Amino acid sequence: MRIIVIGGGIGGLALAAGLRRNGFDVAVFERDTDVTATGGYHITLDGRAQEALRRLVPPEIVERLLASSSALRLRDPDAFWDWHGRLLGHGPRLADSPSVDIDRITLRTLLADAVGDDLHLGQTVTAIGHADDGTPQVVLADGTTQRCDLLVGADGAHSLVAGHLAGGPTNRPVGIIGFSGRTAAGDLGPLERERLGPRSGMVFAPRGAALYVGFLDPVGNAVLDAPHLRASVTSGPTYIWGAMFPESAATDALRGLRADELRDALLARFRRHGWAESPLEVIAQADPGSIAAFRFNAASTRAQDLAPWPAGPITALGDAVHATPPTAGMGAGAAIRDAASLLTHLCEVTAGTSALPVAVSQFEADMRVRGAEILTLAMRTVRWILATDTPLGAAVTTAATPMIAAAGRLRRLR
Ligand SMILES: Cc1cc2nc3c(=O)[nH]c(=O)nc-3n(C[C@H](O)[C@H](O)[C@H](O)COP(=O)(O)OP(=O)(O)OC[C@H]3O[C@@H](n4cnc5c(N)ncnc54)[C@H](O)[C@@H]3O)c2cc1C
């Protein structure tokens, strides 16, 4: 069976690695010319995503991946602060968490290693359709065409394939814009380094401004003690942060800025919102070249709205179907689990226990449930942030946070 995968991001590469490992004839067409020349910060892989990866990629790649990952179980519980830097509370203990964080570039590079020469870089797919015999066909930017038995769109949130199948976009902007960057823990002053600690957290404020701070340390908190296998881009304790604002003409103007200018404009915006300096230090000390803007897009949270097409020899997975804001940290993990599910159902076809359309139909049914689950989780935070931008939400946040912080101080004193 010949399978064409459009998109060599996380989901497409994971699928292709699994197909190659199981003897399928696969080709991935990816428009990027270099897998390392990609955006992105860190990706969280929960236990289910890791289990899927073990099914998809050879053991030596899993070993390199874990040697390059930061273990959540070694982190302190997450913290929640208000915009003055006052502690509001903590998340659950992470000591039993199987989840790991990995640089997106590292994950993509290791998956590309597993795909080998079945990955064709610098190949943009411009159109898809069916050949005269009814088999799926893709048209590449150089005008050449390729046919296959199964075509899989793993081409991300603005998917050509899912758009073709659904007859239009499969997701829409949620009204929040994010700006992310990286800050080495060593670049923070001792007080702020102590306050943040080896943990991730979130700063809440009225008027829709929020700041996520994620802790990543693939060296000090490595999952495996195997430095010779480490391929992480991050080389020491680092905070990956994400500033989030409701979209407006003012935030749109920020999108045109770069580096120092963008950092300074973000700081000015937070200061105008009355933020104290301590929660802003992580932005002020960021590597200016690491700061970038991204729009939050989301598909529907209802399973029946996802992949709303009859199953056939063209399908899609990952963000193409269930684009998810990064607020749950589950988009990449879900794309990997989609890939493992599709592989399992395709193996049933080659084993003679299923037919291709049935296998695709079962895969899409699984994916609808998975997509709705992660979208529901991710949209909770999005709705919370948007609610603080209403007059009532702003008033409640302003009034409630000092009381929550004071109650927390009392509890700690006792
Ligand atoms: C640049 C970038 C940075 C990201 N950073 C983070 C992050 O830091 N943290 C996080 O949690 N999530 C991040 N994400 C989102 C996360 O990677 C995805 O949610 C998750 O990987 C889902 O994977 P996917 O394979 O469905 O899509 P993606 O990983 O987005 O991959 C889609 C791929 O398809 C390719 N493509 C699209 N159209 C075509 C075409 N017509 N022809 C050929 N190739 C095409 C794209 O170049 C891309 O490589 C990022 C996504 C991108 C694209």
CSV table of C-alpha atoms and ligand atoms in Angstrom, one decimal:
chain,number,residue,atom,x,y,z
A,1,MET,CA,0.0,0.0,0.0
A,2,ARG,CA,1.5,3.4,-1.0
A,3,ILE,CA,0.8,6.2,1.4
A,4,ILE,CA,1.5,9.9,0.9
A,5,VAL,CA,1.7,12.1,4.0
A,6,ILE,CA,1.4,15.9,3.4
A,7,GLY,CA,3.3,17.7,6.2
A,8,GLY,CA,6.4,16.7,8.1
A,9,GLY,CA,5.5,18.4,11.4
A,10,ILE,CA,5.1,16.3,14.5
A,11,GLY,CA,2.1,14.2,13.5
A,12,GLY,CA,3.2,13.6,9.9
A,13,LEU,CA,6.7,12.5,10.9
A,14,ALA,CA,5.4,10.3,13.7
A,15,LEU,CA,3.0,8.5,11.3
A,16,ALA,CA,5.6,8.1,8.6
A,17,ALA,CA,8.1,6.6,11.1
A,18,GLY,CA,5.5,4.1,12.1
A,19,LEU,CA,4.5,3.2,8.6
A,20,ARG,CA,8.2,2.8,7.5
A,21,ARG,CA,8.9,0.6,10.5
A,22,ASN,CA,5.9,-1.6,9.6
A,23,GLY,CA,6.9,-2.1,6.0
A,24,PHE,CA,4.5,0.4,4.3
A,25,ASP,CA,5.6,2.3,1.2
A,26,VAL,CA,5.4,5.9,2.4
A,27,ALA,CA,6.5,9.4,1.2
A,28,VAL,CA,6.2,12.6,3.3
A,29,PHE,CA,6.1,15.9,1.4
A,30,GLU,CA,7.1,18.9,3.6
A,31,ARG,CA,7.4,22.5,2.5
A,32,ASP,CA,10.2,23.4,5.0
A,33,THR,CA,13.7,22.9,3.6
A,34,ASP,CA,15.3,22.0,6.9
A,35,VAL,CA,13.6,20.3,9.9
A,36,THR,CA,15.7,22.3,12.4
A,37,ALA,CA,14.8,25.7,10.8
A,38,THR,CA,11.4,25.6,12.5
A,39,GLY,CA,9.6,27.6,15.1
A,40,GLY,CA,8.4,26.3,18.4
A,41,TYR,CA,9.5,26.1,22.0
A,42,HIS,CA,8.6,23.0,24.1
A,43,ILE,CA,6.2,20.1,23.7
A,44,THR,CA,4.7,18.2,26.5
A,45,LEU,CA,4.3,14.4,26.0
A,46,ASP,CA,2.0,12.7,28.5
A,47,GLY,CA,2.1,9.0,29.2
A,48,ARG,CA,-0.3,8.2,26.4
A,49,ALA,CA,1.7,10.1,23.8
A,50,GLN,CA,4.9,8.4,24.9
A,51,GLU,CA,3.2,5.0,24.6
A,52,ALA,CA,2.2,5.9,21.1
A,53,LEU,CA,5.7,7.0,20.2
A,54,ARG,CA,7.1,3.6,21.4
A,55,ARG,CA,4.7,2.0,18.9
A,56,LEU,CA,5.8,4.3,16.1
A,57,VAL,CA,9.6,4.8,16.3
A,58,PRO,CA,12.5,2.4,16.9
A,59,PRO,CA,13.7,2.0,20.5
A,60,GLU,CA,17.0,3.9,19.8
A,61,ILE,CA,15.0,7.0,18.8
A,62,VAL,CA,12.8,6.7,22.0
A,63,GLU,CA,16.0,6.5,24.0
A,64,ARG,CA,17.5,9.6,22.4
A,65,LEU,CA,14.2,11.4,22.8
A,66,LEU,CA,14.0,10.6,26.5
A,67,ALA,CA,17.7,11.4,27.0
A,68,SER,CA,16.8,14.9,25.6
A,69,SER,CA,13.6,15.4,27.7
A,70,SER,CA,12.9,17.2,31.0
A,71,ALA,CA,10.9,15.1,33.5
A,72,LEU,CA,7.9,16.7,35.0
A,73,ARG,CA,8.2,14.4,38.1
A,74,LEU,CA,11.4,16.3,39.0
A,75,ARG,CA,9.6,19.7,38.9
A,76,ASP,CA,7.9,21.4,41.9
A,77,PRO,CA,4.1,21.7,41.6
A,78,ASP,CA,2.9,24.4,39.3
A,79,ALA,CA,2.2,27.8,40.9
A,80,PHE,CA,-0.4,30.5,40.2
A,81,TRP,CA,0.3,34.1,40.8
A,82,ASP,CA,-1.5,37.4,40.3
A,83,TRP,CA,-0.1,40.4,38.4
A,84,HIS,CA,1.6,41.7,41.5
A,85,GLY,CA,3.6,38.5,41.9
A,86,ARG,CA,1.4,37.3,44.8
A,87,LEU,CA,1.1,33.6,45.1
A,88,LEU,CA,-2.5,32.4,44.7
A,89,GLY,CA,-2.0,28.7,45.0
A,90,HIS,CA,-0.3,25.5,43.7
A,91,GLY,CA,-1.3,22.8,41.3
A,92,PRO,CA,-1.1,19.1,42.3
A,93,ARG,CA,2.1,17.3,43.2
A,94,LEU,CA,4.0,16.1,40.0
A,95,ALA,CA,6.0,13.3,41.7
A,96,ASP,CA,4.0,10.6,40.0
A,97,SER,CA,3.7,12.4,36.6
A,98,PRO,CA,4.9,10.3,33.6
A,99,SER,CA,4.9,13.4,31.4
A,100,VAL,CA,8.0,14.9,29.8
A,101,ASP,CA,8.8,18.2,28.1
A,102,ILE,CA,11.1,18.3,25.0
A,103,ASP,CA,12.2,21.1,22.6
A,104,ARG,CA,9.9,21.1,19.6
A,105,ILE,CA,13.0,21.2,17.3
A,106,THR,CA,14.6,18.2,19.0
A,107,LEU,CA,11.4,16.2,18.8
A,108,ARG,CA,11.0,17.0,15.1
A,109,THR,CA,14.6,16.3,14.3
A,110,LEU,CA,14.6,12.9,16.0
A,111,LEU,CA,11.3,11.9,14.3
A,112,ALA,CA,12.8,13.0,10.9
A,113,ASP,CA,15.8,10.7,11.7
A,114,ALA,CA,13.3,7.8,12.1
A,115,VAL,CA,11.7,8.7,8.7
A,116,GLY,CA,15.0,8.8,6.9
A,117,ASP,CA,14.9,9.2,3.1
A,118,ASP,CA,11.1,8.8,3.0
A,119,LEU,CA,11.0,12.5,4.0
A,120,HIS,CA,11.1,14.9,1.0
A,121,LEU,CA,11.9,18.4,2.2
A,122,GLY,CA,11.3,21.6,0.2
A,123,GLN,CA,8.2,20.0,-1.4
A,124,THR,CA,5.0,22.1,-1.2
A,125,VAL,CA,1.8,20.4,-2.1
A,126,THR,CA,-0.4,22.9,-4.1
A,127,ALA,CA,-3.4,20.8,-4.9
A,128,ILE,CA,-5.0,17.4,-4.1
A,129,GLY,CA,-7.6,15.4,-5.9
A,130,HIS,CA,-8.2,12.0,-7.6
A,131,ALA,CA,-6.6,10.5,-10.6
A,132,ASP,CA,-8.7,9.1,-13.5
A,133,ASP,CA,-8.7,5.7,-11.7
A,134,GLY,CA,-10.1,7.3,-8.6
A,135,THR,CA,-6.9,7.0,-6.5
A,136,PRO,CA,-5.8,10.1,-4.5
A,137,GLN,CA,-3.3,12.3,-6.2
A,138,VAL,CA,-1.2,15.3,-5.1
A,139,VAL,CA,0.2,18.1,-7.2
A,140,LEU,CA,3.6,19.5,-6.1
A,141,ALA,CA,4.8,23.1,-6.5
A,142,ASP,CA,7.0,22.0,-9.4
A,143,GLY,CA,3.9,20.8,-11.3
A,144,THR,CA,4.6,17.0,-10.9
A,145,THR,CA,1.9,14.7,-9.6
A,146,GLN,CA,2.1,11.7,-7.3
A,147,ARG,CA,-0.5,9.0,-6.8
A,148,CYS,CA,-1.2,6.8,-3.8
A,149,ASP,CA,-3.7,4.4,-2.2
A,150,LEU,CA,-4.1,6.6,0.9
A,151,LEU,CA,-3.4,10.3,1.3
A,152,VAL,CA,-3.0,11.7,4.8
A,153,GLY,CA,-3.1,15.4,5.5
A,154,ALA,CA,-0.8,16.2,8.5
A,155,ASP,CA,-0.4,19.7,7.2
A,156,GLY,CA,-1.3,21.7,10.4
A,157,ALA,CA,-3.9,24.2,11.4
A,158,HIS,CA,-4.3,25.7,7.9
A,159,SER,CA,-4.6,22.3,6.2
A,160,LEU,CA,-5.1,22.1,2.5
A,161,VAL,CA,-6.3,18.5,2.9
A,162,ALA,CA,-8.8,19.0,5.7
A,163,GLY,CA,-10.1,22.1,4.0
A,164,HIS,CA,-10.6,20.1,0.8
A,165,LEU,CA,-12.5,17.3,2.7
A,166,ALA,CA,-14.5,19.6,4.9
A,167,GLY,CA,-15.3,22.2,2.2
A,168,GLY,CA,-13.8,25.0,4.3
A,169,PRO,CA,-11.6,25.8,7.3
A,170,THR,CA,-11.7,23.3,10.2
A,171,ASN,CA,-10.9,25.8,12.9
A,172,ARG,CA,-11.0,29.5,13.6
A,173,PRO,CA,-9.2,32.1,15.7
A,174,VAL,CA,-10.4,32.1,19.4
A,175,GLY,CA,-9.7,35.8,19.9
A,176,ILE,CA,-6.4,35.5,21.8
A,177,ILE,CA,-2.9,36.3,20.6
A,178,GLY,CA,0.2,34.8,22.2
A,179,PHE,CA,3.8,36.0,22.3
A,180,SER,CA,6.4,33.5,23.5
A,181,GLY,CA,10.1,33.6,24.3
A,182,ARG,CA,12.9,31.8,26.1
A,183,THR,CA,14.7,33.1,29.2
A,184,ALA,CA,17.7,31.3,30.7
A,185,ALA,CA,17.1,30.9,34.5
A,186,GLY,CA,20.7,32.2,35.0
A,187,ASP,CA,19.8,35.5,33.4
A,188,LEU,CA,17.2,36.3,36.1
A,189,GLY,CA,18.1,38.0,39.4
A,190,PRO,CA,18.5,35.8,42.5
A,191,LEU,CA,15.1,36.9,43.9
A,192,GLU,CA,13.1,36.2,40.8
A,193,ARG,CA,14.9,32.9,40.2
A,194,GLU,CA,14.0,31.9,43.8
A,195,ARG,CA,10.4,33.0,43.4
A,196,LEU,CA,9.8,31.1,40.1
A,197,GLY,CA,11.8,28.1,41.2
A,198,PRO,CA,12.0,24.8,39.3
A,199,ARG,CA,8.3,24.9,38.3
A,200,SER,CA,5.9,26.1,35.7
A,201,GLY,CA,3.2,28.6,36.5
A,202,MET,CA,0.6,31.0,35.3
A,203,VAL,CA,0.1,34.7,36.2
A,204,PHE,CA,-3.5,35.8,36.0
A,205,ALA,CA,-4.7,39.4,35.8
A,206,PRO,CA,-7.8,41.4,35.0
A,207,ARG,CA,-8.5,42.7,31.4
A,208,GLY,CA,-7.5,39.5,29.7
A,209,ALA,CA,-3.7,39.6,30.1
A,210,ALA,CA,-2.1,36.4,31.3
A,211,LEU,CA,1.4,35.0,31.4
A,212,TYR,CA,2.4,31.4,31.2
A,213,VAL,CA,5.9,30.5,32.5
A,214,GLY,CA,7.1,26.9,31.7
A,215,PHE,CA,10.2,25.4,33.3
A,216,LEU,CA,12.4,23.2,31.0
A,217,ASP,CA,15.7,21.6,32.0
A,218,PRO,CA,16.6,18.6,29.9
A,219,VAL,CA,20.0,18.5,31.5
A,220,GLY,CA,19.4,18.9,35.2
A,221,ASN,CA,16.0,17.2,35.1
A,222,ALA,CA,16.8,14.7,32.3
A,223,VAL,CA,14.5,11.7,32.1
A,224,LEU,CA,17.5,9.3,31.3
A,225,ASP,CA,21.0,9.5,32.6
A,226,ALA,CA,22.5,9.3,29.1
A,227,PRO,CA,24.3,12.6,28.2
A,228,HIS,CA,26.0,11.0,25.2
A,229,LEU,CA,22.5,10.6,23.6
A,230,ARG,CA,21.3,14.1,24.5
A,231,ALA,CA,20.1,16.1,21.4
A,232,SER,CA,18.2,18.9,23.3
A,233,VAL,CA,18.5,22.5,22.0
A,234,THR,CA,18.0,23.8,25.5
A,235,SER,CA,21.2,23.3,27.5
A,236,GLY,CA,20.3,24.4,31.0
A,237,PRO,CA,17.4,25.5,33.2
A,238,THR,CA,15.2,27.7,31.0
A,239,TYR,CA,11.8,29.4,31.3
A,240,ILE,CA,9.6,29.3,28.2
A,241,TRP,CA,7.0,32.0,28.6
A,242,GLY,CA,3.8,32.9,26.8
A,243,ALA,CA,2.1,36.3,27.1
A,244,MET,CA,-1.5,36.2,26.1
A,245,PHE,CA,-3.9,39.0,25.3
A,246,PRO,CA,-7.4,39.3,23.7
A,247,GLU,CA,-6.9,40.2,20.1
A,248,SER,CA,-7.4,43.9,19.3
A,249,ALA,CA,-6.0,46.5,16.9
A,250,ALA,CA,-3.4,47.3,19.5
A,251,THR,CA,-2.2,43.7,19.8
A,252,ASP,CA,-2.3,43.3,16.0
A,253,ALA,CA,0.2,46.2,15.8
A,254,LEU,CA,2.6,44.2,18.1
A,255,ARG,CA,2.7,41.4,15.5
A,256,GLY,CA,4.8,43.5,13.1
A,257,LEU,CA,7.5,44.0,15.7
A,258,ARG,CA,10.6,41.9,16.3
A,259,ALA,CA,13.2,41.1,18.9
A,260,ASP,CA,14.0,44.0,21.4
A,261,GLU,CA,11.2,46.2,20.0
A,262,LEU,CA,8.7,43.4,20.5
A,263,ARG,CA,10.0,42.7,24.0
A,264,ASP,CA,9.9,46.3,25.0
A,265,ALA,CA,6.4,46.8,23.6
A,266,LEU,CA,5.1,43.7,25.5
A,267,LEU,CA,6.6,45.0,28.8
A,268,ALA,CA,5.1,48.5,28.1
A,269,ARG,CA,1.7,46.9,27.6
A,270,PHE,CA,1.9,44.9,30.8
A,271,ARG,CA,3.0,47.9,32.8
A,272,ARG,CA,0.1,49.9,31.4
A,273,HIS,CA,-2.1,47.2,32.8
A,274,GLY,CA,-0.6,47.8,36.2
A,275,TRP,CA,1.7,44.7,36.4
A,276,ALA,CA,4.5,44.7,39.0
A,277,GLU,CA,8.1,44.4,37.8
A,278,SER,CA,8.8,40.9,39.4
A,279,PRO,CA,6.5,38.8,37.1
A,280,LEU,CA,7.8,40.8,34.1
A,281,GLU,CA,11.5,40.0,34.8
A,282,VAL,CA,11.2,36.8,32.8
A,283,ILE,CA,10.2,38.8,29.7
A,284,ALA,CA,12.7,41.6,30.3
A,285,GLN,CA,15.6,39.1,30.5
A,286,ALA,CA,14.5,37.0,27.5
A,287,ASP,CA,16.7,36.2,24.5
A,288,PRO,CA,15.2,38.9,22.1
A,289,GLY,CA,15.7,36.6,19.1
A,290,SER,CA,13.5,33.9,20.6
A,291,ILE,CA,10.4,36.1,20.9
A,292,ALA,CA,7.6,35.4,18.4
A,293,ALA,CA,3.9,36.0,18.0
A,294,PHE,CA,1.3,33.4,17.3
A,295,ARG,CA,-2.5,33.4,16.9
A,296,PHE,CA,-4.6,30.9,18.9
A,297,ASN,CA,-6.8,28.8,16.6
A,298,ALA,CA,-9.3,26.2,17.7
A,299,ALA,CA,-11.5,23.6,16.1
A,300,SER,CA,-14.9,22.7,17.7
A,301,THR,CA,-15.0,21.1,21.1
A,302,ARG,CA,-17.8,18.8,19.9
A,303,ALA,CA,-16.6,15.4,18.6
A,304,GLN,CA,-19.3,15.3,15.9
A,305,ASP,CA,-18.0,18.5,14.3
A,306,LEU,CA,-14.4,17.1,13.9
A,307,ALA,CA,-13.5,15.4,10.6
A,308,PRO,CA,-17.1,16.0,9.3
A,309,TRP,CA,-16.6,14.0,6.1
A,310,PRO,CA,-17.4,10.4,5.0
A,311,ALA,CA,-14.3,8.2,5.4
A,312,GLY,CA,-12.4,7.4,2.2
A,313,PRO,CA,-8.9,7.2,0.8
A,314,ILE,CA,-8.1,10.8,1.8
A,315,THR,CA,-7.9,11.6,5.5
A,316,ALA,CA,-6.2,14.0,7.9
A,317,LEU,CA,-4.8,14.1,11.4
A,318,GLY,CA,-3.4,16.4,14.2
A,319,ASP,CA,-3.9,20.1,14.0
A,320,ALA,CA,-5.5,19.7,10.5
A,321,VAL,CA,-8.5,18.2,12.2
A,322,HIS,CA,-8.4,19.4,15.8
A,323,ALA,CA,-6.3,22.5,16.0
A,324,THR,CA,-5.8,23.3,19.6
A,325,PRO,CA,-4.6,26.3,21.4
A,326,PRO,CA,-1.4,25.5,23.4
A,327,THR,CA,-3.2,26.2,26.7
A,328,ALA,CA,-3.5,22.5,27.5
A,329,GLY,CA,-0.1,21.5,26.1
A,330,MET,CA,-1.7,18.5,24.4
A,331,GLY,CA,-1.8,19.3,20.6
A,332,ALA,CA,1.4,17.5,19.7
A,333,GLY,CA,0.7,14.5,21.9
A,334,ALA,CA,-2.8,14.1,20.3
A,335,ALA,CA,-1.2,14.3,16.8
A,336,ILE,CA,1.2,11.5,17.8
A,337,ARG,CA,-1.7,9.4,19.2
A,338,ASP,CA,-3.6,10.0,16.0
A,339,ALA,CA,-0.6,8.6,14.1
A,340,ALA,CA,-0.4,5.5,16.3
A,341,SER,CA,-4.1,4.9,15.9
A,342,LEU,CA,-4.0,5.2,12.1
A,343,LEU,CA,-1.0,2.8,12.0
A,344,THR,CA,-2.9,0.2,14.1
A,345,HIS,CA,-5.9,0.3,11.8
A,346,LEU,CA,-3.8,0.2,8.6
A,347,CYS,CA,-1.9,-2.9,10.0
A,348,GLU,CA,-5.3,-4.6,10.2
A,349,VAL,CA,-5.8,-3.9,6.5
A,350,THR,CA,-2.4,-5.5,5.6
A,351,ALA,CA,-3.2,-8.4,7.9
A,352,GLY,CA,-6.4,-8.9,6.0
A,353,THR,CA,-8.7,-8.3,8.9
A,354,SER,CA,-10.1,-4.9,7.7
A,355,ALA,CA,-10.7,-3.0,4.5
A,356,LEU,CA,-9.1,0.4,3.9
A,357,PRO,CA,-12.3,2.6,4.1
A,358,VAL,CA,-13.3,0.8,7.3
A,359,ALA,CA,-9.8,1.2,8.9
A,360,VAL,CA,-10.0,5.0,8.0
A,361,SER,CA,-13.5,5.2,9.4
A,362,GLN,CA,-12.4,3.6,12.7
A,363,PHE,CA,-9.3,5.8,13.0
A,364,GLU,CA,-11.4,9.0,12.4
A,365,ALA,CA,-14.0,7.9,15.0
A,366,ASP,CA,-11.1,7.5,17.6
A,367,MET,CA,-9.7,10.9,16.5
A,368,ARG,CA,-13.0,12.7,17.0
A,369,VAL,CA,-13.1,11.6,20.7
A,370,ARG,CA,-9.4,12.4,21.3
A,371,GLY,CA,-9.7,15.8,19.6
A,372,ALA,CA,-12.8,16.8,21.5
A,373,GLU,CA,-11.1,15.8,24.8
A,374,ILE,CA,-8.1,18.0,24.3
A,375,LEU,CA,-10.0,20.9,22.8
A,376,THR,CA,-12.4,21.0,25.8
A,377,LEU,CA,-9.4,21.2,28.2
A,378,ALA,CA,-7.5,23.8,26.2
A,379,MET,CA,-10.6,26.0,25.8
A,380,ARG,CA,-11.2,26.2,29.6
A,381,THR,CA,-8.2,28.4,30.0
A,382,VAL,CA,-9.0,30.4,26.9
A,383,ARG,CA,-12.5,31.1,28.2
A,384,TRP,CA,-11.1,32.0,31.6
A,385,ILE,CA,-8.7,34.5,30.1
A,386,LEU,CA,-11.4,36.0,27.9
A,387,ALA,CA,-13.8,36.3,30.9
A,388,THR,CA,-11.3,38.5,32.8
A,389,ASP,CA,-11.6,40.9,29.9
A,390,THR,CA,-15.3,41.6,30.6
A,391,PRO,CA,-16.2,44.4,33.0
A,392,LEU,CA,-17.6,41.9,35.5
A,393,GLY,CA,-14.7,39.5,35.0
A,394,ALA,CA,-12.2,42.3,35.5
A,395,ALA,CA,-14.0,43.5,38.7
A,396,VAL,CA,-14.1,39.9,40.1
A,397,THR,CA,-10.4,39.2,39.3
A,398,THR,CA,-9.3,42.6,40.9
A,399,ALA,CA,-11.4,42.0,44.0
A,400,ALA,CA,-10.8,38.2,44.5
A,401,THR,CA,-7.1,37.8,43.9
A,402,PRO,CA,-5.9,39.8,47.0
A,403,MET,CA,-8.2,37.7,49.2
A,404,ILE,CA,-7.0,34.4,47.6
A,405,ALA,CA,-3.4,35.5,48.1
A,406,ALA,CA,-4.0,36.5,51.7
A,407,ALA,CA,-5.8,33.2,52.5
A,408,GLY,CA,-2.9,31.3,51.0
A,409,ARG,CA,-0.4,33.3,53.2
A,410,LEU,CA,-2.4,32.4,56.3
A,411,ARG,CA,-2.5,28.7,55.3
A,412,ARG,CA,1.3,28.7,54.9
A,413,LEU,CA,1.8,30.5,58.2
A,414,ARG,CA,-0.2,27.8,60.0
B,1,LIG,C1,6.2,26.6,13.8
B,1,LIG,C2,5.4,25.9,14.9
B,1,LIG,C3,5.8,26.0,16.2
B,1,LIG,C4,5.1,25.4,17.2
B,1,LIG,N1,5.5,25.5,18.5
B,1,LIG,C5,4.8,24.9,19.5
B,1,LIG,C6,5.3,24.9,20.8
B,1,LIG,O1,6.2,25.5,21.2
B,1,LIG,N2,4.5,24.3,21.8
B,1,LIG,C7,3.4,23.5,21.5
B,1,LIG,O2,2.8,22.9,22.4
B,1,LIG,N3,3.0,23.5,20.2
B,1,LIG,C8,3.6,24.1,19.2
B,1,LIG,N4,3.2,24.1,17.9
B,1,LIG,C9,2.0,23.3,17.6
B,1,LIG,C10,2.3,21.8,17.6
B,1,LIG,O3,3.5,21.6,17.0
B,1,LIG,C11,1.2,21.2,16.9
B,1,LIG,O4,0.0,21.4,17.7
B,1,LIG,C12,1.3,19.7,16.9
B,1,LIG,O5,2.6,19.4,16.5
B,1,LIG,C13,0.4,19.1,15.9
B,1,LIG,O6,1.2,18.6,14.9
B,1,LIG,P1,0.7,18.5,13.4
B,1,LIG,O7,1.7,17.5,12.8
B,1,LIG,O8,-0.7,18.3,13.2
B,1,LIG,O9,1.0,20.0,12.8
B,1,LIG,P2,2.4,20.8,12.6
B,1,LIG,O10,3.3,20.3,13.6
B,1,LIG,O11,1.9,22.2,12.6
B,1,LIG,O12,2.9,20.4,11.2
B,1,LIG,C14,2.3,20.7,10.0
B,1,LIG,C15,3.4,20.6,8.9
B,1,LIG,O13,2.8,20.7,7.6
B,1,LIG,C16,3.6,21.4,6.8
B,1,LIG,N5,2.8,21.9,5.6
B,1,LIG,C17,1.7,22.6,5.7
B,1,LIG,N6,1.1,22.8,4.5
B,1,LIG,C18,1.9,22.1,3.6
B,1,LIG,C19,1.8,21.9,2.2
B,1,LIG,N7,0.9,22.4,1.5
B,1,LIG,N8,2.8,21.2,1.7
B,1,LIG,C20,3.8,20.6,2.4
B,1,LIG,N9,3.9,20.8,3.7
B,1,LIG,C21,3.0,21.5,4.4
B,1,LIG,C22,4.1,22.6,7.7
B,1,LIG,O14,5.3,23.2,7.1
B,1,LIG,C23,4.4,21.8,9.0
B,1,LIG,O15,5.7,21.4,9.1
B,1,LIG,C24,3.9,24.7,16.9
B,1,LIG,C25,3.6,24.5,15.5
B,1,LIG,C26,4.3,25.1,14.5
B,1,LIG,C27,3.9,24.9,13.1
